[in-house]
Coordinates of C-alpha atoms and ligand atoms in Angstrom, one line a residue:
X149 CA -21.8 -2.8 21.4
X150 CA -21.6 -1.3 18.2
X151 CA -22.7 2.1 17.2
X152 CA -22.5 3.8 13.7
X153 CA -22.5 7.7 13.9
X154 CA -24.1 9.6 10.4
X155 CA -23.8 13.2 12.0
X156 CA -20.5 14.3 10.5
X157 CA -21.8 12.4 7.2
X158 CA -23.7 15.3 5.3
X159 CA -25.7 12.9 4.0
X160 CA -29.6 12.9 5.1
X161 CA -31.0 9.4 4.3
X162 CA -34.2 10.6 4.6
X163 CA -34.3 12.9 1.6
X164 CA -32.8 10.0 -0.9
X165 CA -36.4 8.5 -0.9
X166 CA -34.7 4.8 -1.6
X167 CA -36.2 2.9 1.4
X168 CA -37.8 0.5 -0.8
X169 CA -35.1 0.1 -3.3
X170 CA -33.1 -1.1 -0.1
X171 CA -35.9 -3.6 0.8
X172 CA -35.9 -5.0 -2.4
X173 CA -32.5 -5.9 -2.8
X174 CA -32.4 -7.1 1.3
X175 CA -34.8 -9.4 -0.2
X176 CA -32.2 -10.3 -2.8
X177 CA -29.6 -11.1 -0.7
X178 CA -31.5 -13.0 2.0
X179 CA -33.7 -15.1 -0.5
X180 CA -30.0 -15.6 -2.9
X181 CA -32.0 -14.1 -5.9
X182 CA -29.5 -11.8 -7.2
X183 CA -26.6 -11.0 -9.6
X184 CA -23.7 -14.2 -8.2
X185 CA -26.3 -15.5 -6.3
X186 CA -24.1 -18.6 -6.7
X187 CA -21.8 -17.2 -4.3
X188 CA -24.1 -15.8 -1.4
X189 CA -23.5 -19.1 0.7
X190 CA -21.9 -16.4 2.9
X191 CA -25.2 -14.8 4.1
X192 CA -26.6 -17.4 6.5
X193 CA -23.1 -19.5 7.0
X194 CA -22.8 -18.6 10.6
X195 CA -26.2 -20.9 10.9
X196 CA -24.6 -23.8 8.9
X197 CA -21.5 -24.0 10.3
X198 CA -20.5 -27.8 9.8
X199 CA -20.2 -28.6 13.4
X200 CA -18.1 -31.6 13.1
X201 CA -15.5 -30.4 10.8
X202 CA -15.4 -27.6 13.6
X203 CA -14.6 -29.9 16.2
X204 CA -12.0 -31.4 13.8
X205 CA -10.8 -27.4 13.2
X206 CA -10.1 -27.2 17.5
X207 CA -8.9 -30.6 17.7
X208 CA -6.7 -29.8 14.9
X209 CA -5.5 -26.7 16.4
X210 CA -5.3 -28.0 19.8
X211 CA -2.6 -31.1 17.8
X212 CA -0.7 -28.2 16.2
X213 CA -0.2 -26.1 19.2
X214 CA 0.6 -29.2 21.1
X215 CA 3.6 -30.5 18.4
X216 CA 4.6 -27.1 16.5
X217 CA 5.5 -23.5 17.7
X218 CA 4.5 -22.3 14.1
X219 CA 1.6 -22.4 11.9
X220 CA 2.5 -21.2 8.4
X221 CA -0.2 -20.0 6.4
X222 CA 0.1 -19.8 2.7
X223 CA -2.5 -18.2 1.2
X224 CA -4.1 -14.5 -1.0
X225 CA -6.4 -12.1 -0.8
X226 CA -9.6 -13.5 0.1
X227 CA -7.6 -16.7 1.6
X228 CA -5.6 -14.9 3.8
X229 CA -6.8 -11.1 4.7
X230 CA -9.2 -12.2 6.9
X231 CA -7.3 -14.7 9.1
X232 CA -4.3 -11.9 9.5
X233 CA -7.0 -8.7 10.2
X234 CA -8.6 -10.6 12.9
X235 CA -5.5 -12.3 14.2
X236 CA -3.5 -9.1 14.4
X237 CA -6.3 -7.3 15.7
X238 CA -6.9 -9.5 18.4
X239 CA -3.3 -10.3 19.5
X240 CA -1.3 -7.0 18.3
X241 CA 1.8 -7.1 16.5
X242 CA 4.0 -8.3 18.9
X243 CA 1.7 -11.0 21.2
X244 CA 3.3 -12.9 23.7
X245 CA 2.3 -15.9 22.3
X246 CA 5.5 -18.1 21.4
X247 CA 3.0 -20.0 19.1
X248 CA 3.8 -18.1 16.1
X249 CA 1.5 -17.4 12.9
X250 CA 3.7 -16.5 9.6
X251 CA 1.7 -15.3 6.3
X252 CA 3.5 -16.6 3.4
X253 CA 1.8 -17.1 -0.1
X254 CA 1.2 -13.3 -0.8
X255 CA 3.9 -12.3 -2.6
X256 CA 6.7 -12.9 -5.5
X257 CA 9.0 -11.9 -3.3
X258 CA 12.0 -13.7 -3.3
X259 CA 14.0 -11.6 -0.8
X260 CA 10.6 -12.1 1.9
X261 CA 10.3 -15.7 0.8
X262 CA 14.0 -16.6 1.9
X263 CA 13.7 -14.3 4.8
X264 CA 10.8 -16.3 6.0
X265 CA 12.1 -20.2 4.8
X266 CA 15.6 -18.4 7.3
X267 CA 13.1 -18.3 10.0
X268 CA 11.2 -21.4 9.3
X269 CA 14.8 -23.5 9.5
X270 CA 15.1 -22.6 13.6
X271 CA 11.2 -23.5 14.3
X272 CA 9.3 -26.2 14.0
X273 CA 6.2 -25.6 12.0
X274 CA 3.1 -26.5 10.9
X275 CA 1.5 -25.7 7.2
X276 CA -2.1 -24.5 6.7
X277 CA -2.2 -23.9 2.7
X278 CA -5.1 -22.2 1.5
X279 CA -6.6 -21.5 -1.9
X280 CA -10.4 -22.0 -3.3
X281 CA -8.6 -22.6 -6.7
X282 CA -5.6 -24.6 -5.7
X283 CA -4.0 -22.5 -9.0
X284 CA -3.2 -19.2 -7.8
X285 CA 0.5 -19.1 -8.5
X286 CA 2.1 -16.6 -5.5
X287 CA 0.4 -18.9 -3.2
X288 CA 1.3 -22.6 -5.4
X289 CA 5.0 -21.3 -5.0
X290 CA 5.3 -20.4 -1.9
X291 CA 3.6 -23.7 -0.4
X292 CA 6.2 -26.1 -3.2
X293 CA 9.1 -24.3 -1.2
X294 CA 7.6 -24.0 2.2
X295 CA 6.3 -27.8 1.7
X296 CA 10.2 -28.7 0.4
X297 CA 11.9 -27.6 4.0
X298 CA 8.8 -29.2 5.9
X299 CA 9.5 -32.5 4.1
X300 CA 13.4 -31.9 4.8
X301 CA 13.5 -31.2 8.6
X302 CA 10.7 -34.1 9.3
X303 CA 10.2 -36.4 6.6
X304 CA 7.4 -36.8 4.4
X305 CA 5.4 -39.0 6.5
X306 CA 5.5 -36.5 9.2
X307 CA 5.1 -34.0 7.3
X308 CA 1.2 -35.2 6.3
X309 CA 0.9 -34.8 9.5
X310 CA 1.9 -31.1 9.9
X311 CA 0.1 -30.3 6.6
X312 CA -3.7 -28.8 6.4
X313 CA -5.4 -27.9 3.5
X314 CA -8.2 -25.9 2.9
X315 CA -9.8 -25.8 -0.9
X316 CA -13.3 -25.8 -2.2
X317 CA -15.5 -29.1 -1.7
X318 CA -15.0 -30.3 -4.7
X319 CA -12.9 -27.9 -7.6
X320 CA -9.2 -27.1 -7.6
X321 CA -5.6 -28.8 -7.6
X322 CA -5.3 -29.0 -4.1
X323 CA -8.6 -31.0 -3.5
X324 CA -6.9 -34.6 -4.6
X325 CA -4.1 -34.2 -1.9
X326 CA -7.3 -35.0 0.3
X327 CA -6.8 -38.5 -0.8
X328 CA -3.1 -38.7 -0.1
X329 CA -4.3 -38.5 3.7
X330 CA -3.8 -35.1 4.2
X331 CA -6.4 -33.1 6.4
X332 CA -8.5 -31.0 4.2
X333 CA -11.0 -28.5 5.3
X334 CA -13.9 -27.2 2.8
X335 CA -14.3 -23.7 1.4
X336 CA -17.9 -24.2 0.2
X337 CA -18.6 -24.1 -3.6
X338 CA -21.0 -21.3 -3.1
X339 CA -18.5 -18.8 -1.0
X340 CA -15.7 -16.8 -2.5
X341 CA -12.6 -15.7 -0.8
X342 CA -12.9 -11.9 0.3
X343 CA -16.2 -13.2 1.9
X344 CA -14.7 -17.0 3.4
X345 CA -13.5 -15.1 7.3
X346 CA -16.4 -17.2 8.7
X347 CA -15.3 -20.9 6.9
X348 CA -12.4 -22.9 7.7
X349 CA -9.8 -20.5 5.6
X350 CA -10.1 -17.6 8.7
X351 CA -11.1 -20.3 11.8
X352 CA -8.3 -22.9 11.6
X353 CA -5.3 -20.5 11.5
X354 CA -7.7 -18.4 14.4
X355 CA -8.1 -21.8 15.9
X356 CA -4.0 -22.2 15.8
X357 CA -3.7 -18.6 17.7
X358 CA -5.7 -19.7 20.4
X359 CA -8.7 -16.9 19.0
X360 CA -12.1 -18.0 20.2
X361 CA -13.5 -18.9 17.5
X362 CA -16.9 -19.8 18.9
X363 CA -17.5 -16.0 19.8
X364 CA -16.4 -15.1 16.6
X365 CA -19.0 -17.1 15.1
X366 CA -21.4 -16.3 17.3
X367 CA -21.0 -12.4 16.7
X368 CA -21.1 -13.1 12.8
X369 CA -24.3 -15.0 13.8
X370 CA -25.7 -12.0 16.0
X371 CA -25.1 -9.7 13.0
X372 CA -26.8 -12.1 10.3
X373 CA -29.7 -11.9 12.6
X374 CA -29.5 -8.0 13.5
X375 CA -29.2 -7.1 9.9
X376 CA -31.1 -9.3 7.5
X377 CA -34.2 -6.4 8.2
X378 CA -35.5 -4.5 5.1
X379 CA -36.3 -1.6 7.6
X380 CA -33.7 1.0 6.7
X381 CA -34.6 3.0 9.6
X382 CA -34.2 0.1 12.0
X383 CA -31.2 -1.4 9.9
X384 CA -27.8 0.3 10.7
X385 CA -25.7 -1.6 8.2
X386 CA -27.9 -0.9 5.5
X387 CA -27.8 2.9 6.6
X388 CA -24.1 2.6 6.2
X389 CA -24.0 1.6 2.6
X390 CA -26.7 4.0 1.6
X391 CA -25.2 6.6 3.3
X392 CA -21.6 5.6 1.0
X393 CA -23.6 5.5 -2.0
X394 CA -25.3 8.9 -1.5
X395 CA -21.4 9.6 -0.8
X396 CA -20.5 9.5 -4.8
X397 CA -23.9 9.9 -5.9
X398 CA -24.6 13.4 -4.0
X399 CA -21.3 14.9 -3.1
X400 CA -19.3 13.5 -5.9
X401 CA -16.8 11.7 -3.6
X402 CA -14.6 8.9 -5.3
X403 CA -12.4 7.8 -2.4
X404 CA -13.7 6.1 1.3
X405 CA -10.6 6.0 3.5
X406 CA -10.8 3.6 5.9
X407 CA -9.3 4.8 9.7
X408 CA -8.0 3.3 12.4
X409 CA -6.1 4.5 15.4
X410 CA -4.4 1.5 16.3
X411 CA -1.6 0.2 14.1
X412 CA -2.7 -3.5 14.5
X413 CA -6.1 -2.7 12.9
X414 CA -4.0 -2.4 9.8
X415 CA -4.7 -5.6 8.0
X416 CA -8.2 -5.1 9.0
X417 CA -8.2 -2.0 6.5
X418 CA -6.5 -4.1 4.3
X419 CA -9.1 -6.3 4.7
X420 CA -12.1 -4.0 3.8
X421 CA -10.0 -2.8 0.9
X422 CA -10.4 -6.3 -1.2
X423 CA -13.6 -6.3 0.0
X424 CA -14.9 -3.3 -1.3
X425 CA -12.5 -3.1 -3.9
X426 CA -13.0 -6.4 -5.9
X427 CA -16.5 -6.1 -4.9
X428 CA -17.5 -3.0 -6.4
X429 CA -14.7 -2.0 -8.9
X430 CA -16.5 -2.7 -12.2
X431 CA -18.1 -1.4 -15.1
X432 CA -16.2 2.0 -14.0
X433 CA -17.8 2.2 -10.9
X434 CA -17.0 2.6 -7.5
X435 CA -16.0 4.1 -4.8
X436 CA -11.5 3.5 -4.7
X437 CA -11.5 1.8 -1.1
X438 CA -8.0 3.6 0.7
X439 CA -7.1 3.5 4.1
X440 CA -4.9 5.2 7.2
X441 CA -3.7 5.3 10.1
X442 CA -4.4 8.0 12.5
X443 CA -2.2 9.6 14.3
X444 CA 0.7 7.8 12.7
X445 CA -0.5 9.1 9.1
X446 CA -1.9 12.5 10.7
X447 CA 2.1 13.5 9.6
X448 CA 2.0 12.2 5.9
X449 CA -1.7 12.4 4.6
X450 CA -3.4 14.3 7.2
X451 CA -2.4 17.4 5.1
X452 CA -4.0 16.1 2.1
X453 CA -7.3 15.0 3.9
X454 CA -7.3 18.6 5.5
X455 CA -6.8 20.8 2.8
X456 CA -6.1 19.1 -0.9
X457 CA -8.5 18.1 -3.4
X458 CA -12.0 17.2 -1.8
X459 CA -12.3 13.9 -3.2
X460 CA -12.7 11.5 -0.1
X461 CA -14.7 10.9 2.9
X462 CA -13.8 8.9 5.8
X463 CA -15.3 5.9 7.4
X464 CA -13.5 5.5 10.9
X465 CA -13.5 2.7 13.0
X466 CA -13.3 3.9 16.3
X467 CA -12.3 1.7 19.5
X468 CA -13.0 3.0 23.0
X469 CA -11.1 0.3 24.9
X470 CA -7.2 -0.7 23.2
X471 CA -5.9 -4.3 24.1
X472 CA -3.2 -2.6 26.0
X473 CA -2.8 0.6 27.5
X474 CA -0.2 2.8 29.1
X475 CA 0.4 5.4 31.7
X476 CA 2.0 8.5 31.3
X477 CA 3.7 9.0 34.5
X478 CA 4.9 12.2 36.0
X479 CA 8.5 13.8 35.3
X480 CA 10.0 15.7 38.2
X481 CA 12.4 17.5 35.9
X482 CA 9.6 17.6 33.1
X483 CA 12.6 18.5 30.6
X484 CA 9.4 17.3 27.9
X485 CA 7.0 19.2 28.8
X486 CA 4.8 16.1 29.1
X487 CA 3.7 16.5 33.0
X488 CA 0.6 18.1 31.6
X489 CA -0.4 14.6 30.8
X490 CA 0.9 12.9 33.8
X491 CA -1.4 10.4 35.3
X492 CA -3.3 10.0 31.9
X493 CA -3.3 6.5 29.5
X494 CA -2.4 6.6 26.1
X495 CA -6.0 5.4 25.5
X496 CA -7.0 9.0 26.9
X497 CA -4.4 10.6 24.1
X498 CA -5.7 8.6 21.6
X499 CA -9.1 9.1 22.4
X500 CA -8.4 13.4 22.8
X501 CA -6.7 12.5 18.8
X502 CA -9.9 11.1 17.5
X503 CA -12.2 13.5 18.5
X504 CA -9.6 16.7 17.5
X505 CA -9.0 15.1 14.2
X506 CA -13.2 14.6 13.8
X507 CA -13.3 18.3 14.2
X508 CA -10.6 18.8 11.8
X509 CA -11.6 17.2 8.7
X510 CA -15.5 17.1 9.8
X511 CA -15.8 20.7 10.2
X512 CA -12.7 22.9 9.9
X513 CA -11.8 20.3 6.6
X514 CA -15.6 19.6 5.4
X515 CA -14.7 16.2 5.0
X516 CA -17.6 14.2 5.4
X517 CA -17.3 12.2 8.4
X518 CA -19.1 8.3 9.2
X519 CA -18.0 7.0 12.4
X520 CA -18.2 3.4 13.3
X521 CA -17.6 3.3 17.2
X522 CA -17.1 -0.1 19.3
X523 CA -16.7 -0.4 22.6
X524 CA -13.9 -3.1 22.4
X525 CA -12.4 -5.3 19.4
X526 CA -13.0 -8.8 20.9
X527 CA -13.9 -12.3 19.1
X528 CA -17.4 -11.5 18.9
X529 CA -17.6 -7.8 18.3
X530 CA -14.7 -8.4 15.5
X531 CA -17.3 -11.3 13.7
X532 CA -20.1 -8.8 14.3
X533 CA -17.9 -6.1 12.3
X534 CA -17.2 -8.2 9.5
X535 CA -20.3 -9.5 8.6
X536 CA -21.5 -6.4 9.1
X537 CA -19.2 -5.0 6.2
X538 CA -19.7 -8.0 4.4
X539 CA -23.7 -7.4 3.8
X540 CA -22.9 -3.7 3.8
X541 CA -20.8 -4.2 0.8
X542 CA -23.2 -6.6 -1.1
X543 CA -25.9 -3.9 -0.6
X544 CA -23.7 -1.4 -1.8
X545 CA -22.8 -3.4 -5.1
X546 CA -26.8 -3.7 -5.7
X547 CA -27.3 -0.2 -5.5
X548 CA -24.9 -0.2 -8.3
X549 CA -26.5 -2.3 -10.4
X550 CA -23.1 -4.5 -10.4
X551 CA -22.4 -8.3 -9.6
X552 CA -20.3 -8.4 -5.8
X553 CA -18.8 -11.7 -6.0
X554 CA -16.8 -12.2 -9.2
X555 CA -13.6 -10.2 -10.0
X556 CA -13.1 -10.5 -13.8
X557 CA -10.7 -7.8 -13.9
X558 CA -7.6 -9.5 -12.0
X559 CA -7.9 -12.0 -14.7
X560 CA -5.9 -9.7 -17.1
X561 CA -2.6 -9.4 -15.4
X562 CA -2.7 -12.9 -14.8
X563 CA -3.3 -13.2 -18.5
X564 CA -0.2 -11.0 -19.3
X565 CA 2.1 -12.2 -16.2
X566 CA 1.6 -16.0 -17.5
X567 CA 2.5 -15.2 -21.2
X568 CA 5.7 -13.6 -20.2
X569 CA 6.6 -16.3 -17.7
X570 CA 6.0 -18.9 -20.6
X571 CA 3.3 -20.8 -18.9
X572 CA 1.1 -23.6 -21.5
Ligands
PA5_849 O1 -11.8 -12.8 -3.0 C1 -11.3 -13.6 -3.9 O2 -12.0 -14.4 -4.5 C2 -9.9 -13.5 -4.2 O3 -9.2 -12.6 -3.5 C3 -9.2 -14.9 -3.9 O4 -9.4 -15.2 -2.5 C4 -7.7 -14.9 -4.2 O5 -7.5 -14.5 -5.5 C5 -7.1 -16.2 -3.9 O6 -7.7 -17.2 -4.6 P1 -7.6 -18.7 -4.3 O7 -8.2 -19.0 -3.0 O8 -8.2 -19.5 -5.4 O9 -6.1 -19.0 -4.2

């Protein structure tokens, strides 16, 4: 169960007299009608899934887990957010699992490249390269030298074995390697990366991990369902992203911080970052999508957010039951202090942490406050989540006036980087 909370938010929907602007532009997104509609394959997906290449997907996964004890996924932004939120979130950042998932792909770095290819030379893994484009160059690199020690420890026969691809249907460099008989999954044509959780780029790596990828889908269906309703009363995601809008347009607010109180919702965050933040970052508009970590960054921002300039809200994704939990047992010396707590979980704490720092920055701060409360993060509430942002965010880009699936802007470093590094 899901529950969004607008009482902190200072925000009365009611007075923003917009119900019918919202009902328009649900009709936009459900009938594909406007700005990118090319790229709203997203919005009914969990009702096409391809069932056969699914089967392929858990077959697959069921091969790799069988031969490898590493799946290596080399991929960027929109090809590899989503697959690390969910798995993180789902497993923590230290799982049991010795079936290991390593991100590679994202980076220029050479000093976290080598440290991973180190790594790589003592397991025997699997490689899941994924990219829409097939040209984007952190994630070309990475996969040339991950592909290089593949082809080295088992041969390159083998090694088409232990390769997957996932690419768009048709476009791209990577889409003729289908033909060299190496298993390719589909990114459709008409779905772009910060929105492709729900395709084969976030289920075969989820697949890998063992994640249930069924429920996943299933919540992602349950949310298409719950939300594709013009009724802003009834609708709560649509309440979400009017109630950000009304964030900048009526209390002049440029930031939205994402919180979380559990360190291994972190690439989630990260997550909703490139969603909102490619999504909506144009034309000089916006809302500047930043994130934290609560209590952890209670002792580094929580000052700022408390008492320095007003210029963010918070949107808080609250848990009520953690993966793990821990007691607090009692002390006889009590040299701590802690006994006080004896006999309580950590989830208690946490919980206690929440609600004091809601107070804070809610009341004692004037922070404006939206609470997004779960009961537990599993497969299905996680796809519910995610598609939940992911219409959220389309909704809020049509308030804007502004097109939510292209991202002309990250063209222009590219531009620059490519010039210097003397590419034709
Ligand atoms: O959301 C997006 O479209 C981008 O973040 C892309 O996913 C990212 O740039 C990676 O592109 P590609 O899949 O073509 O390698």
């Amino acid at each position: 169960m899901m529950k969004i909370n607008l009482t902190h938010s200072q925000i009365d929907l009611n007075t923003l007299n917009l119900e019918e602007k919202i009902a328009e532009i649900d009709a936009m997104i459900t009938q594909k009608s406007g700005a990118g509609n090319d790229y709203l394959g997203w919005v009914d997906y969990p009702l096409h899934v391809d069932q056969a290449e699914l089967k392929q997907i858990k077959e697959d996964a069921k091969y790799v887990r069988e031969h490898f004890d590493t799946l290596v996924v080399c991929g960027i932004g929109g090809s590899y957010l989503g697959a690390r939120a969910v798995y993180e979130a789902l497993k923590g950042l230290y799982p049991e699992d010795p079936f290991k998932i390593i991100f590679l792909g994202q980076t220029f770095s050479g000093t976290y490249i080598e440290q991973v290819l180190r790594v790589l030379k003592r397991r025997k893994f699997a490689i899941n390269v994924i990219s829409k484009s097939g040209t984007t160059t952190e994630t070309s690199i990475a996969f040339r030298l991950v592909k290089k020690l593949l082809v080295e420890q088992i041969g390159e026969e083998e090694a088409k074995k232990a390769i997957f691809i996932t690419t768009d249907k048709e476009k791209g460099l990577l889409r003729p390697l289908a033909k060299e008989g190496y298993r390719t999954y589909t990114l459709p044509s008409d779905i772009g990366g910060r929105y492709s959780v729900f395709t084969p780029v976030g289920l075969f790596p989820l697949a890998c991990a063992n994640i249930d990828v069924d429920s996943f889908l299933l919540g992602a269906k349950e949310a298409m369902q719950l939300y594709a309703n013009p009724n802003l009363k009834e609708n709560n995601c649509y309440q979400y992203a009017l109630t950000r809008y009304a964030m900048k347009e009526k209390l002049s607010k440029q930031v939205e911080l994402f919180v979380t109180y559990e360190p291994h919702y972190q690439m989630l965050s990260e997550w909703l970052k490139q969603l909102f933040g490619e999504s909506e970052g144009k034309e000089h508009l916006g809302i500047y999508p930043a994130s934290c970590c609560f209590s952890t960054d209670l002792h580094s921002l929580g000052q700022f957010i408390q008492e320095g300039n007003p210029l963010l809200f918070e949107t808080i994704i609250y848990v009520d039951k953690p993966l793990h939990d821990v007691t607090i047992e009692k002390d006889i010396k009590d040299e701590d202090q802690l006994n006080y707590l004896a006999g309580k979980n950590l989830e208690f704490v946490n919980e206690k942490a929440f609600l004091g720092t809601l107070d804070a920055h809610a009341n004692s701060g004037n922070v404006p406050c939206i609470v997004i409360e779960l009961d537990s993060l599993d497969e299905r509430s996680l796809g519910h989540l995610l598609y939940f942002f992911m219409r959220a965010c389309a909704m809020a880009c049509y308030l804007l006036d502004i097109n939510p699936f292209n991202q002309p802007g990250v063209e222009v470093y590219k531009k620059n980087m490519f010039k210097l590094l003397g590419k034709k």
